[in-house]
Amino acid sequence: MVKIKVGTATCGNAAGAQKTLEKLETLIQGQSDISLSQTGCIGLCYREPIIELEINGTKFLYGDVDETNAEKIYKTHIKDNKPITELLINQSNQHYSFEKQNRIVLKNAGVINPEIIEEYIAVGGYEGLKKALQITKEEVIATVKDSGLRGRGGAGFSTGMKWEFAKNSVNDKKYVICNADEGDPGAFMDRSVLEGDPHSVIEGMMICGYAIGANEGYIYCRAEYPLAIARLKNAIAQAEKKGIVGKNIFGSTFCFDIHIKEGAGAFVCGEETALMGSIEGKRGMPRLRPPFPAVSGLWAKPTNINNVETLASVGWILSNGACAYNKIGTEKSKGTKVFALAGKIKNGGLVEVEMGIPLKEVIFGIGGGIKNDKKFKAVQMGGPSGGCIPASLIDTPVDYESITATGAIVGSGGMVVLDEDSCMVDVARYFVNFTQTESCGKCTFCRIGTKRMLEILTRITEGKGVEEDIDSLIDLANKVKDSSLCGLGQTAPNPILTTIKYFKDEYIAHIRDKKCPAGVCKELITFNITDACIGCTACKKACPTKAISGEVKKLHVIDQSLCVKCGACYNTCKFKAITK
Amino acid sequence: MHYINPITIAKQCTCQNQTDIEKFEKLGEILSMYKDEPGSLINSLYVAQTIFGYLPDKVIKFVASRLNEPVIKVFGVATFYSYFSRFPRGKYTIKVCLGTACYVRGGKTLLEKVKKELGISIGETTPDGLYTLEIVRCVGACALAPVVVVNNDTHRRVKSNQIPEILQSYISEVSNEN
């Protein structure tokens, strides 16, 4: 018996998994001993498209399976029983990569077919909900509290306490909202969970609904995730058909309905009060808290909002008990956290690790280190709200308190790795540009403060910075932090403050020496051809402005007045003869 | 809950070939389902944009009157969210990802290349109505960075010299249709 699973999450599809799937479909047509199915993202995004081959119980994980390789695997491995080692995801490497992980939230991603509810049930799905319905609401909340689970959306507030507040609000109508507006660039774990294991989120929402006394839930998902939305819709429809979502669930008196609301492209809608405004059909602008959503939330009713990863952990906690979860992690940060590894890293993808693991283990152990073996410079954590942790702090344990102490935040779990070719001033400018564009404009400090900070940073990257700029930035940053209305503004200065804290010399190099040490800021770099030039003319051909002259086999020169600093020559030269 | 999803209906319609009167008829028909549903404004605008391709004044006014909402509120929502466009869009929307991972892996260079190839800036549409250029902040395919999304196709690990080829593949698609 041969089973083939193709990973068809967004990353897989972007790499061509649909074509692989079609190819395999044609190949195995009419053969009853070979089954083919789809699954979510296994997390090894850098090797997509990935397929898992199971032959008489032995599993083989293949990477880079395009149509050609799919045919090769079919002919050589399935038919002739000869595994193709060069395509196999290195067994020892794979062990190394998974050994350090503990998969709770991602346990089913890449394992089950997310479009078939029976597969979720077969691996123990909805057991947590069943268990919850057999105990009292208070006991459910106590279990979640005891587990130590904290909100995975960024703030890290105790989930059990949040539920308790919502439960204690007296009202005949309450709501549960799943925040699936994963807007932080560089974070894609929620997408992966929604695409690979949508039922785990539904189960979490229902347990929450039962505990706080709500009978209606909304999943607010960003429109940029069409596949996640489709899988969720399908999952809800299947759960309704099975009587798991709807009336009198598992023979109890508990009833629960779930709706999906698609976002329309606004980063600020990840903030809970803005998100609720958006569900109500308004502009998604945050409002002052209190009142907190637990008292007055969606349509002024008590509401509990949790993020995807938080809700996806709840079913496991109810099934396995608070103790099982509580014993994982550090004293204050319990359980596991999913991180999205991206940027200049070898093995980009999703990893789920126990809280407290050193940063080094994640980046160099699981992530395999830096691409092209360049020098590790910093890791950006927590997206636009987070900060950059420098190489010197690589031993920092990954938990809420330790990461916050560095000036960054765990946040939603994006880890963008930066190497020696990344300019820290440019990175700060990038994030402030992001928050400035996404600021809703309601409060002055965020609206104008981010604008002024962006102007200063832009000026510095263009070589027009002045000595006082660093102090002005710090001053403005602290004011924006203290005076903004919502989390977007309050955290927007973090990328600036951390880069100034750890990479002040780079700022100074830009301002005083008019140099960009990483060679990123265009206005501050000059391309030159050195004696290493053999006169191959490749750069001359690549130059779009005809700024390079020289004869064959003779040293070439760049006319600086014509050079637009596009870097085409630098990227083309095979002899490292061009410097910047 | 088993309700017909109006967005699905809108997606099924062959709107491009219809006259304005037919489009308004279709929109009115769908909006009548939304009339008493609280919080349906964003969905209504989704439908309107799917039918008309963008949200000109006349469409905003029409939605406002049908939903019994002030025009200013509808206008406010339509201009708040980046998904909604006040101007006609091209047949192909090219979204260059400038999420962090794509940015540090050269997204900015790709954007410059697309701008140069098409001769348009962000938010603009080519005179022939084929391409609209947009930037997007992360599509969640960070491990395949940098990515460029054209309508529903995600192109991964794009290098700037591949841009002409990618754009060309859609032009060929159009000429094949004709």
mmCIF file of N, CA, C and O in Angstrom, chain A residues 443-499:
data_model
loop_
_atom_site.group_PDB
_atom_site.id
_atom_site.type_symbol
_atom_site.label_atom_id
_atom_site.label_comp_id
_atom_site.label_asym_id
_atom_site.label_seq_id
_atom_site.Cartn_x
_atom_site.Cartn_y
_atom_site.Cartn_z
ATOM 1 N N CYS A 443 -5.052 59.226 16.428
ATOM 2 C CA CYS A 443 -4.385 60.015 17.467
ATOM 3 C C CYS A 443 -3.148 60.709 16.914
ATOM 4 O O CYS A 443 -2.445 60.202 16.052
ATOM 5 N N THR A 444 -2.899 61.897 17.461
ATOM 6 C CA THR A 444 -1.858 62.768 16.935
ATOM 7 C C THR A 444 -0.457 62.164 16.990
ATOM 8 O O THR A 444 0.288 62.240 16.032
ATOM 9 N N PHE A 445 -0.120 61.560 18.131
ATOM 10 C CA PHE A 445 1.251 61.087 18.288
ATOM 11 C C PHE A 445 1.628 60.028 17.259
ATOM 12 O O PHE A 445 2.721 60.025 16.722
ATOM 13 N N CYS A 446 0.699 59.135 17.017
ATOM 14 C CA CYS A 446 0.980 58.092 16.037
ATOM 15 C C CYS A 446 0.973 58.675 14.631
ATOM 16 O O CYS A 446 1.884 58.445 13.847
ATOM 17 N N ARG A 447 -0.052 59.480 14.340
ATOM 18 C CA ARG A 447 -0.199 60.010 12.975
ATOM 19 C C ARG A 447 0.976 60.893 12.588
ATOM 20 O O ARG A 447 1.582 60.707 11.537
ATOM 21 N N ILE A 448 1.298 61.855 13.447
ATOM 22 C CA ILE A 448 2.343 62.815 13.091
ATOM 23 C C ILE A 448 3.722 62.339 13.556
ATOM 24 O O ILE A 448 4.707 62.504 12.854
ATOM 25 N N GLY A 449 3.737 61.706 14.730
ATOM 26 C CA GLY A 449 5.018 61.230 15.260
ATOM 27 C C GLY A 449 5.705 60.247 14.338
ATOM 28 O O GLY A 449 6.907 60.378 14.053
ATOM 29 N N THR A 450 4.967 59.287 13.804
ATOM 30 C CA THR A 450 5.598 58.307 12.908
ATOM 31 C C THR A 450 6.082 58.996 11.632
ATOM 32 O O THR A 450 7.117 58.645 11.081
ATOM 33 N N LYS A 451 5.312 59.987 11.203
ATOM 34 C CA LYS A 451 5.677 60.727 9.986
ATOM 35 C C LYS A 451 7.017 61.443 10.193
ATOM 36 O O LYS A 451 7.909 61.358 9.353
ATOM 37 N N ARG A 452 7.135 62.138 11.342
ATOM 38 C CA ARG A 452 8.377 62.879 11.606
ATOM 39 C C ARG A 452 9.560 61.919 11.782
ATOM 40 O O ARG A 452 10.649 62.167 11.296
ATOM 41 N N MET A 453 9.326 60.799 12.451
ATOM 42 C CA MET A 453 10.427 59.845 12.641
ATOM 43 C C MET A 453 10.873 59.293 11.296
ATOM 44 O O MET A 453 12.071 59.124 11.044
ATOM 45 N N LEU A 454 9.900 59.033 10.421
ATOM 46 C CA LEU A 454 10.231 58.516 9.093
ATOM 47 C C LEU A 454 11.060 59.534 8.315
ATOM 48 O O LEU A 454 12.022 59.179 7.625
ATOM 49 N N GLU A 455 10.675 60.803 8.449
ATOM 50 C CA GLU A 455 11.434 61.851 7.738
ATOM 51 C C GLU A 455 12.893 61.878 8.183
ATOM 52 O O GLU A 455 13.798 61.971 7.364
ATOM 53 N N ILE A 456 13.079 61.776 9.501
ATOM 54 C CA ILE A 456 14.450 61.805 10.017
ATOM 55 C C ILE A 456 15.238 60.591 9.508
ATOM 56 O O ILE A 456 16.352 60.718 9.006
ATOM 57 N N LEU A 457 14.607 59.411 9.605
ATOM 58 C CA LEU A 457 15.302 58.196 9.171
ATOM 59 C C LEU A 457 15.625 58.233 7.685
ATOM 60 O O LEU A 457 16.698 57.817 7.251
ATOM 61 N N THR A 458 14.686 58.731 6.902
ATOM 62 C CA THR A 458 14.910 58.814 5.457
ATOM 63 C C THR A 458 16.090 59.738 5.178
ATOM 64 O O THR A 458 16.975 59.411 4.382
ATOM 65 N N ARG A 459 16.074 60.850 5.891
ATOM 66 C CA ARG A 459 17.159 61.815 5.744
ATOM 67 C C ARG A 459 18.514 61.141 6.053
ATOM 68 O O ARG A 459 19.473 61.305 5.319
ATOM 69 N N ILE A 460 18.544 60.381 7.127
ATOM 70 C CA ILE A 460 19.811 59.727 7.494
ATOM 71 C C ILE A 460 20.255 58.740 6.410
ATOM 72 O O ILE A 460 21.417 58.722 6.015
ATOM 73 N N THR A 461 19.321 57.971 5.895
ATOM 74 C CA THR A 461 19.711 56.988 4.880
ATOM 75 C C THR A 461 20.116 57.658 3.562
ATOM 76 O O THR A 461 20.749 57.032 2.723
ATOM 77 N N GLU A 462 19.718 58.922 3.403
ATOM 78 C CA GLU A 462 20.103 59.624 2.168
ATOM 79 C C GLU A 462 21.382 60.430 2.349
ATOM 80 O O GLU A 462 21.778 61.208 1.482
ATOM 81 N N GLY A 463 21.980 60.291 3.531
ATOM 82 C CA GLY A 463 23.236 60.988 3.773
ATOM 83 C C GLY A 463 23.049 62.441 4.159
ATOM 84 O O GLY A 463 23.978 63.225 4.132
ATOM 85 N N LYS A 464 21.810 62.809 4.522
ATOM 86 C CA LYS A 464 21.546 64.207 4.870
ATOM 87 C C LYS A 464 21.303 64.371 6.368
ATOM 88 O O LYS A 464 20.727 65.350 6.811
ATOM 89 N N GLY A 465 21.686 63.324 7.129
ATOM 90 C CA GLY A 465 21.440 63.374 8.572
ATOM 91 C C GLY A 465 22.329 64.376 9.277
ATOM 92 O O GLY A 465 23.421 64.705 8.804
ATOM 93 N N VAL A 466 21.863 64.891 10.396
ATOM 94 C CA VAL A 466 22.665 65.816 11.211
ATOM 95 C C VAL A 466 22.876 65.213 12.606
ATOM 96 O O VAL A 466 22.128 64.323 13.012
ATOM 97 N N GLU A 467 23.896 65.700 13.312
ATOM 98 C CA GLU A 467 24.273 65.154 14.616
ATOM 99 C C GLU A 467 23.082 64.963 15.571
ATOM 100 O O GLU A 467 22.980 63.949 16.240
ATOM 101 N N GLU A 468 22.198 65.968 15.639
ATOM 102 C CA GLU A 468 21.103 65.931 16.622
ATOM 103 C C GLU A 468 20.049 64.872 16.296
ATOM 104 O O GLU A 468 19.182 64.594 17.115
ATOM 105 N N ASP A 469 20.113 64.315 15.089
ATOM 106 C CA ASP A 469 19.045 63.406 14.668
ATOM 107 C C ASP A 469 18.822 62.226 15.614
ATOM 108 O O ASP A 469 17.696 61.826 15.855
ATOM 109 N N ILE A 470 19.907 61.673 16.131
ATOM 110 C CA ILE A 470 19.749 60.501 16.995
ATOM 111 C C ILE A 470 18.981 60.878 18.264
ATOM 112 O O ILE A 470 18.028 60.194 18.652
ATOM 113 N N ASP A 471 19.343 62.001 18.856
ATOM 114 C CA ASP A 471 18.635 62.434 20.063
ATOM 115 C C ASP A 471 17.176 62.777 19.774
ATOM 116 O O ASP A 471 16.280 62.429 20.545
ATOM 117 N N SER A 472 16.961 63.449 18.658
ATOM 118 C CA SER A 472 15.582 63.777 18.294
ATOM 119 C C SER A 472 14.758 62.511 18.121
ATOM 120 O O SER A 472 13.605 62.439 18.532
ATOM 121 N N LEU A 473 15.377 61.509 17.482
ATOM 122 C CA LEU A 473 14.669 60.247 17.263
ATOM 123 C C LEU A 473 14.287 59.598 18.593
ATOM 124 O O LEU A 473 13.148 59.168 18.777
ATOM 125 N N ILE A 474 15.248 59.548 19.526
ATOM 126 C CA ILE A 474 14.977 58.922 20.815
ATOM 127 C C ILE A 474 13.870 59.680 21.550
ATOM 128 O O ILE A 474 12.923 59.084 22.089
ATOM 129 N N ASP A 475 13.953 61.001 21.515
ATOM 130 C CA ASP A 475 12.957 61.832 22.178
ATOM 131 C C ASP A 475 11.557 61.596 21.601
ATOM 132 O O ASP A 475 10.595 61.308 22.305
ATOM 133 N N LEU A 476 11.476 61.675 20.266
ATOM 134 C CA LEU A 476 10.194 61.454 19.590
ATOM 135 C C LEU A 476 9.673 60.047 19.866
ATOM 136 O O LEU A 476 8.489 59.858 20.153
ATOM 137 N N ALA A 477 10.586 59.080 19.776
ATOM 138 C CA ALA A 477 10.197 57.678 19.953
ATOM 139 C C ALA A 477 9.553 57.464 21.319
ATOM 140 O O ALA A 477 8.484 56.853 21.431
ATOM 141 N N ASN A 478 10.161 58.014 22.352
ATOM 142 C CA ASN A 478 9.593 57.843 23.685
ATOM 143 C C ASN A 478 8.239 58.524 23.827
ATOM 144 O O ASN A 478 7.342 58.015 24.494
ATOM 145 N N LYS A 479 8.087 59.649 23.194
ATOM 146 C CA LYS A 479 6.804 60.361 23.273
ATOM 147 C C LYS A 479 5.706 59.598 22.536
ATOM 148 O O LYS A 479 4.580 59.486 23.006
ATOM 149 N N VAL A 480 6.045 59.083 21.365
ATOM 150 C CA VAL A 480 5.044 58.330 20.598
ATOM 151 C C VAL A 480 4.649 57.075 21.382
ATOM 152 O O VAL A 480 3.484 56.698 21.461
ATOM 153 N N LYS A 481 5.639 56.470 22.001
ATOM 154 C CA LYS A 481 5.414 55.248 22.779
ATOM 155 C C LYS A 481 4.441 55.501 23.939
ATOM 156 O O LYS A 481 3.523 54.726 24.184
ATOM 157 N N ASP A 482 4.679 56.612 24.629
ATOM 158 C CA ASP A 482 3.874 56.903 25.818
ATOM 159 C C ASP A 482 2.490 57.443 25.500
ATOM 160 O O ASP A 482 1.566 57.304 26.292
ATOM 161 N N SER A 483 2.350 58.116 24.367
ATOM 162 C CA SER A 483 1.118 58.877 24.180
ATOM 163 C C SER A 483 0.166 58.329 23.130
ATOM 164 O O SER A 483 -0.896 58.896 22.927
ATOM 165 N N SER A 484 0.544 57.265 22.437
ATOM 166 C CA SER A 484 -0.355 56.768 21.397
ATOM 167 C C SER A 484 -1.515 56.000 22.015
ATOM 168 O O SER A 484 -1.413 55.452 23.106
ATOM 169 N N LEU A 485 -2.605 55.960 21.253
ATOM 170 C CA LEU A 485 -3.826 55.365 21.776
ATOM 171 C C LEU A 485 -3.783 53.837 21.781
ATOM 172 O O LEU A 485 -4.206 53.202 22.726
ATOM 173 N N CYS A 486 -3.282 53.253 20.721
ATOM 174 C CA CYS A 486 -3.340 51.790 20.661
ATOM 175 C C CYS A 486 -1.951 51.189 20.489
ATOM 176 O O CYS A 486 -0.947 51.891 20.358
ATOM 177 N N GLY A 487 -1.920 49.904 20.467
ATOM 178 C CA GLY A 487 -0.673 49.156 20.373
ATOM 179 C C GLY A 487 0.164 49.511 19.152
ATOM 180 O O GLY A 487 1.389 49.479 19.211
ATOM 181 N N LEU A 488 -0.497 49.861 18.039
ATOM 182 C CA LEU A 488 0.265 50.165 16.829
ATOM 183 C C LEU A 488 1.228 51.326 17.079
ATOM 184 O O LEU A 488 2.421 51.235 16.819
ATOM 185 N N GLY A 489 0.694 52.421 17.639
ATOM 186 C CA GLY A 489 1.528 53.576 17.909
ATOM 187 C C GLY A 489 2.480 53.356 19.076
ATOM 188 O O GLY A 489 3.631 53.757 19.036
ATOM 189 N N GLN A 490 1.963 52.669 20.109
ATOM 190 C CA GLN A 490 2.788 52.467 21.305
ATOM 191 C C GLN A 490 4.037 51.643 21.017
ATOM 192 O O GLN A 490 5.051 51.767 21.686
ATOM 193 N N THR A 491 3.950 50.768 20.027
ATOM 194 C CA THR A 491 5.092 49.904 19.745
ATOM 195 C C THR A 491 5.860 50.322 18.488
ATOM 196 O O THR A 491 6.937 49.797 18.230
ATOM 197 N N ALA A 492 5.308 51.256 17.731
ATOM 198 C CA ALA A 492 5.952 51.663 16.471
ATOM 199 C C ALA A 492 7.405 52.114 16.661
ATOM 200 O O ALA A 492 8.240 51.877 15.791
ATOM 201 N N PRO A 493 7.747 52.759 17.793
ATOM 202 C CA PRO A 493 9.148 53.194 17.943
ATOM 203 C C PRO A 493 10.118 52.058 18.278
ATOM 204 O O PRO A 493 11.329 52.273 18.233
ATOM 205 N N ASN A 494 9.626 50.880 18.642
ATOM 206 C CA ASN A 494 10.536 49.802 19.051
ATOM 207 C C ASN A 494 11.655 49.503 18.053
ATOM 208 O O ASN A 494 12.802 49.359 18.456
ATOM 209 N N PRO A 495 11.363 49.405 16.751
ATOM 210 C CA PRO A 495 12.462 49.138 15.814
ATOM 211 C C PRO A 495 13.536 50.231 15.854
ATOM 212 O O PRO A 495 14.726 49.937 15.717
ATOM 213 N N ILE A 496 13.126 51.480 16.080
ATOM 214 C CA ILE A 496 14.108 52.571 16.127
ATOM 215 C C ILE A 496 14.930 52.467 17.396
ATOM 216 O O ILE A 496 16.167 52.511 17.365
ATOM 217 N N LEU A 497 14.228 52.314 18.533
ATOM 218 C CA LEU A 497 14.933 52.304 19.812
ATOM 219 C C LEU A 497 15.919 51.147 19.918
ATOM 220 O O LEU A 497 17.031 51.322 20.409
ATOM 221 N N THR A 498 15.528 49.968 19.415
ATOM 222 C CA THR A 498 16.457 48.837 19.523
ATOM 223 C C THR A 498 17.643 48.988 18.580
ATOM 224 O O THR A 498 18.762 48.635 18.938
ATOM 225 N N THR A 499 17.408 49.517 17.388
ATOM 226 C CA THR A 499 18.553 49.656 16.479
ATOM 227 C C THR A 499 19.514 50.728 16.978
ATOM 228 O O THR A 499 20.728 50.591 16.845
#
